[in-house]
Amino acid sequence: MSNLYINTTQNVKLFFTPASVGERILAFVVDLLIKLAYVVVAVFVSFKIFNIEEMFKKQDWTVVAIISLFSLPIIFYSILSESLMDGQTLGKKLIKIKVVKIDGYQAGFIDYLIRWIFILVDIQPGFIPGVITMITTTHTQRLGDMAAGTAVITQKSKYNISHTILMDIEDEYVPYFSRNQVIMFSDNDIRIIKENAETALNQGKFEIQNRLARKIESVMGTLNPFKKDSELIEKLLKDYNYHTGK
């Protein structure tokens, strides 16, 4: 298993760690237990409320409709969960892994649909195809991931987001930008800006600073009030830490 680098549409390289086979299997087991718990509840409701046992005896076709209705959440569990929870099922969320596109775009319903369709291929027979492809592919992708152009990454890290965007600010620091201006950026935006600004400084690539400054201007809807692009970037980073650190 190697690290996964994703180039975003803004040509910014992001770094991720693919989820291990063990993490993916554990998430699958958690989801399976959730489905089994649902089945237990559904059976109880069917027998106690709908009296499905009597329907069986009378060969009432209503029982088919009831069973089909109760089966829908299990059948569509994965695709609905990943679509509504940004690439996660309850099992993935608990294990802290999620589905992402390897081309930098946000995974969408079609991607989750392709992965869902390939579930039968990946788990038959005896989960062998899925496990073999996860073990042998670079980013632990199963066949569904390869078809959809996705990968499952871990969200666990020995560094949390505060380590990557945190900056030292003096007690008497006075921000230039307002809170409403800086919260136009997310933690991830600030991390990307900070990492690229550091790269530009270390490698003397001032065109990166220029691109970052123009992007900041476009998001905030204002021109750079400072003499240098580096000043704008530094001020944004400090102001973001000031306002969000309260």
PDB file of C-alpha atoms in Angstrom, residues 58-181:
ATOM      1  CA  LYS A  58     -53.204 -17.977   3.879  1.00  0.00           C
ATOM      2  CA  GLN A  59     -50.676 -17.558   1.040  1.00  0.00           C
ATOM      3  CA  ASP A  60     -51.532 -13.866   1.012  1.00  0.00           C
ATOM      4  CA  TRP A  61     -49.456 -12.067  -1.640  1.00  0.00           C
ATOM      5  CA  THR A  62     -49.393  -9.024   0.606  1.00  0.00           C
ATOM      6  CA  VAL A  63     -46.559 -10.750   2.430  1.00  0.00           C
ATOM      7  CA  VAL A  64     -44.376 -10.433  -0.661  1.00  0.00           C
ATOM      8  CA  ALA A  65     -44.974  -6.693  -0.763  1.00  0.00           C
ATOM      9  CA  ILE A  66     -44.181  -6.341   2.949  1.00  0.00           C
ATOM     10  CA  ILE A  67     -40.958  -8.362   2.696  1.00  0.00           C
ATOM     11  CA  SER A  68     -39.903  -6.393  -0.388  1.00  0.00           C
ATOM     12  CA  LEU A  69     -40.564  -3.111   1.396  1.00  0.00           C
ATOM     13  CA  PHE A  70     -38.549  -4.119   4.453  1.00  0.00           C
ATOM     14  CA  SER A  71     -35.716  -5.356   2.212  1.00  0.00           C
ATOM     15  CA  LEU A  72     -35.168  -2.021   0.453  1.00  0.00           C
ATOM     16  CA  PRO A  73     -33.071  -0.380   3.219  1.00  0.00           C
ATOM     17  CA  ILE A  74     -30.710  -3.387   3.242  1.00  0.00           C
ATOM     18  CA  ILE A  75     -30.425  -3.551  -0.557  1.00  0.00           C
ATOM     19  CA  PHE A  76     -29.732   0.171  -0.983  1.00  0.00           C
ATOM     20  CA  TYR A  77     -27.926   0.722   2.337  1.00  0.00           C
ATOM     21  CA  SER A  78     -24.463   1.324   0.875  1.00  0.00           C
ATOM     22  CA  ILE A  79     -25.386   3.640  -1.984  1.00  0.00           C
ATOM     23  CA  LEU A  80     -27.806   5.706   0.105  1.00  0.00           C
ATOM     24  CA  SER A  81     -25.382   6.006   3.019  1.00  0.00           C
ATOM     25  CA  GLU A  82     -22.427   7.025   0.845  1.00  0.00           C
ATOM     26  CA  SER A  83     -24.551   9.512  -1.123  1.00  0.00           C
ATOM     27  CA  LEU A  84     -26.006  11.152   1.981  1.00  0.00           C
ATOM     28  CA  MET A  85     -22.903  10.944   4.199  1.00  0.00           C
ATOM     29  CA  ASP A  86     -20.249  12.177   1.771  1.00  0.00           C
ATOM     30  CA  GLY A  87     -18.686   8.822   0.928  1.00  0.00           C
ATOM     31  CA  GLN A  88     -19.281   7.071   4.227  1.00  0.00           C
ATOM     32  CA  THR A  89     -21.533   4.390   5.636  1.00  0.00           C
ATOM     33  CA  LEU A  90     -22.075   4.102   9.377  1.00  0.00           C
ATOM     34  CA  GLY A  91     -19.343   1.463   9.450  1.00  0.00           C
ATOM     35  CA  LYS A  92     -16.900   3.646   7.503  1.00  0.00           C
ATOM     36  CA  LYS A  93     -17.706   6.606   9.737  1.00  0.00           C
ATOM     37  CA  LEU A  94     -17.025   4.576  12.873  1.00  0.00           C
ATOM     38  CA  ILE A  95     -13.724   3.241  11.502  1.00  0.00           C
ATOM     39  CA  LYS A  96     -12.911   6.722  10.119  1.00  0.00           C
ATOM     40  CA  ILE A  97     -12.520   5.887   6.441  1.00  0.00           C
ATOM     41  CA  LYS A  98     -14.292   7.355   3.412  1.00  0.00           C
ATOM     42  CA  VAL A  99     -14.632   7.128  -0.370  1.00  0.00           C
ATOM     43  CA  VAL A 100     -12.928   9.769  -2.557  1.00  0.00           C
ATOM     44  CA  LYS A 101     -12.318  10.235  -6.279  1.00  0.00           C
ATOM     45  CA  ILE A 102      -8.712   9.729  -7.332  1.00  0.00           C
ATOM     46  CA  ASP A 103      -8.929  12.506  -9.956  1.00  0.00           C
ATOM     47  CA  GLY A 104      -9.550  15.270  -7.420  1.00  0.00           C
ATOM     48  CA  TYR A 105     -13.276  15.653  -8.021  1.00  0.00           C
ATOM     49  CA  GLN A 106     -15.878  15.094  -5.327  1.00  0.00           C
ATOM     50  CA  ALA A 107     -17.309  11.585  -5.593  1.00  0.00           C
ATOM     51  CA  GLY A 108     -20.953  11.731  -6.673  1.00  0.00           C
ATOM     52  CA  PHE A 109     -24.014   9.538  -6.937  1.00  0.00           C
ATOM     53  CA  ILE A 110     -22.873   7.885 -10.198  1.00  0.00           C
ATOM     54  CA  ASP A 111     -19.566   6.898  -8.579  1.00  0.00           C
ATOM     55  CA  TYR A 112     -21.355   5.425  -5.559  1.00  0.00           C
ATOM     56  CA  LEU A 113     -23.792   3.667  -7.921  1.00  0.00           C
ATOM     57  CA  ILE A 114     -20.947   2.002  -9.836  1.00  0.00           C
ATOM     58  CA  ARG A 115     -19.336   0.843  -6.575  1.00  0.00           C
ATOM     59  CA  TRP A 116     -22.709  -0.488  -5.393  1.00  0.00           C
ATOM     60  CA  ILE A 117     -23.312  -2.419  -8.627  1.00  0.00           C
ATOM     61  CA  PHE A 118     -19.898  -4.093  -8.296  1.00  0.00           C
ATOM     62  CA  ILE A 119     -20.574  -5.228  -4.725  1.00  0.00           C
ATOM     63  CA  LEU A 120     -21.962  -8.539  -5.981  1.00  0.00           C
ATOM     64  CA  VAL A 121     -18.838  -9.095  -8.078  1.00  0.00           C
ATOM     65  CA  ASP A 122     -16.501  -8.179  -5.223  1.00  0.00           C
ATOM     66  CA  ILE A 123     -18.119 -10.376  -2.585  1.00  0.00           C
ATOM     67  CA  GLN A 124     -18.828 -13.434  -4.765  1.00  0.00           C
ATOM     68  CA  PRO A 125     -17.643 -16.076  -4.288  1.00  0.00           C
ATOM     69  CA  GLY A 126     -16.681 -15.740  -0.659  1.00  0.00           C
ATOM     70  CA  PHE A 127     -15.342 -12.174  -0.957  1.00  0.00           C
ATOM     71  CA  ILE A 128     -12.329 -13.523  -2.873  1.00  0.00           C
ATOM     72  CA  PRO A 129     -12.360 -11.078  -5.862  1.00  0.00           C
ATOM     73  CA  GLY A 130     -12.673  -8.020  -3.633  1.00  0.00           C
ATOM     74  CA  VAL A 131     -10.027  -9.083  -1.138  1.00  0.00           C
ATOM     75  CA  ILE A 132      -7.553 -10.132  -3.838  1.00  0.00           C
ATOM     76  CA  THR A 133      -7.857  -6.816  -5.701  1.00  0.00           C
ATOM     77  CA  MET A 134      -7.524  -4.810  -2.480  1.00  0.00           C
ATOM     78  CA  ILE A 135      -4.357  -6.708  -1.571  1.00  0.00           C
ATOM     79  CA  THR A 136      -2.792  -6.482  -5.038  1.00  0.00           C
ATOM     80  CA  THR A 137      -3.747  -2.922  -6.080  1.00  0.00           C
ATOM     81  CA  THR A 138      -1.626   0.066  -5.117  1.00  0.00           C
ATOM     82  CA  HIS A 139      -4.334   1.914  -3.197  1.00  0.00           C
ATOM     83  CA  THR A 140      -6.279  -1.096  -1.799  1.00  0.00           C
ATOM     84  CA  GLN A 141      -9.012  -0.650  -4.398  1.00  0.00           C
ATOM     85  CA  ARG A 142     -11.641  -3.298  -4.955  1.00  0.00           C
ATOM     86  CA  LEU A 143     -13.104  -3.868  -8.429  1.00  0.00           C
ATOM     87  CA  GLY A 144     -15.886  -1.373  -7.740  1.00  0.00           C
ATOM     88  CA  ASP A 145     -13.332   1.306  -6.862  1.00  0.00           C
ATOM     89  CA  MET A 146     -11.352   0.635 -10.023  1.00  0.00           C
ATOM     90  CA  ALA A 147     -14.492   0.891 -12.158  1.00  0.00           C
ATOM     91  CA  ALA A 148     -15.655   4.098 -10.452  1.00  0.00           C
ATOM     92  CA  GLY A 149     -12.213   5.710 -10.237  1.00  0.00           C
ATOM     93  CA  THR A 150     -12.431   5.931  -6.464  1.00  0.00           C
ATOM     94  CA  ALA A 151     -10.351   4.921  -3.467  1.00  0.00           C
ATOM     95  CA  VAL A 152     -11.098   4.535   0.217  1.00  0.00           C
ATOM     96  CA  ILE A 153      -8.862   6.652   2.441  1.00  0.00           C
ATOM     97  CA  THR A 154      -8.298   6.711   6.165  1.00  0.00           C
ATOM     98  CA  GLN A 155      -9.133   9.851   8.104  1.00  0.00           C
ATOM     99  CA  LYS A 156      -6.950   8.778  11.003  1.00  0.00           C
ATOM    100  CA  SER A 157      -3.703  10.663  11.356  1.00  0.00           C
ATOM    101  CA  LYS A 158      -1.154  11.378  14.037  1.00  0.00           C
ATOM    102  CA  TYR A 159      -1.623  15.019  12.998  1.00  0.00           C
ATOM    103  CA  ASN A 160      -5.049  16.579  13.220  1.00  0.00           C
ATOM    104  CA  ILE A 161      -6.162  19.615  11.228  1.00  0.00           C
ATOM    105  CA  SER A 162      -5.098  22.046  13.953  1.00  0.00           C
ATOM    106  CA  HIS A 163      -1.482  20.926  13.568  1.00  0.00           C
ATOM    107  CA  THR A 164      -1.459  21.857   9.906  1.00  0.00           C
ATOM    108  CA  ILE A 165      -3.217  25.247  10.064  1.00  0.00           C
ATOM    109  CA  LEU A 166      -2.111  26.392  13.526  1.00  0.00           C
ATOM    110  CA  MET A 167      -0.002  29.552  13.682  1.00  0.00           C
ATOM    111  CA  ASP A 168       1.516  31.387  16.604  1.00  0.00           C
ATOM    112  CA  ILE A 169      -0.290  34.674  17.234  1.00  0.00           C
ATOM    113  CA  GLU A 170       0.737  37.329  19.708  1.00  0.00           C
ATOM    114  CA  ASP A 171      -1.698  38.145  22.520  1.00  0.00           C
ATOM    115  CA  GLU A 172      -1.954  41.729  21.299  1.00  0.00           C
ATOM    116  CA  TYR A 173      -2.501  40.694  17.666  1.00  0.00           C
ATOM    117  CA  VAL A 174      -5.062  42.824  15.792  1.00  0.00           C
ATOM    118  CA  PRO A 175      -6.693  41.143  12.757  1.00  0.00           C
ATOM    119  CA  TYR A 176      -7.079  42.998   9.476  1.00  0.00           C
ATOM    120  CA  PHE A 177      -9.933  40.960   8.028  1.00  0.00           C
ATOM    121  CA  SER A 178     -13.292  40.420   9.713  1.00  0.00           C
ATOM    122  CA  ARG A 179     -14.548  37.037  10.857  1.00  0.00           C
ATOM    123  CA  ASN A 180     -17.178  37.011   8.075  1.00  0.00           C
ATOM    124  CA  GLN A 181     -14.411  37.414   5.500  1.00  0.00           C
TER     125      GLN A 181
END
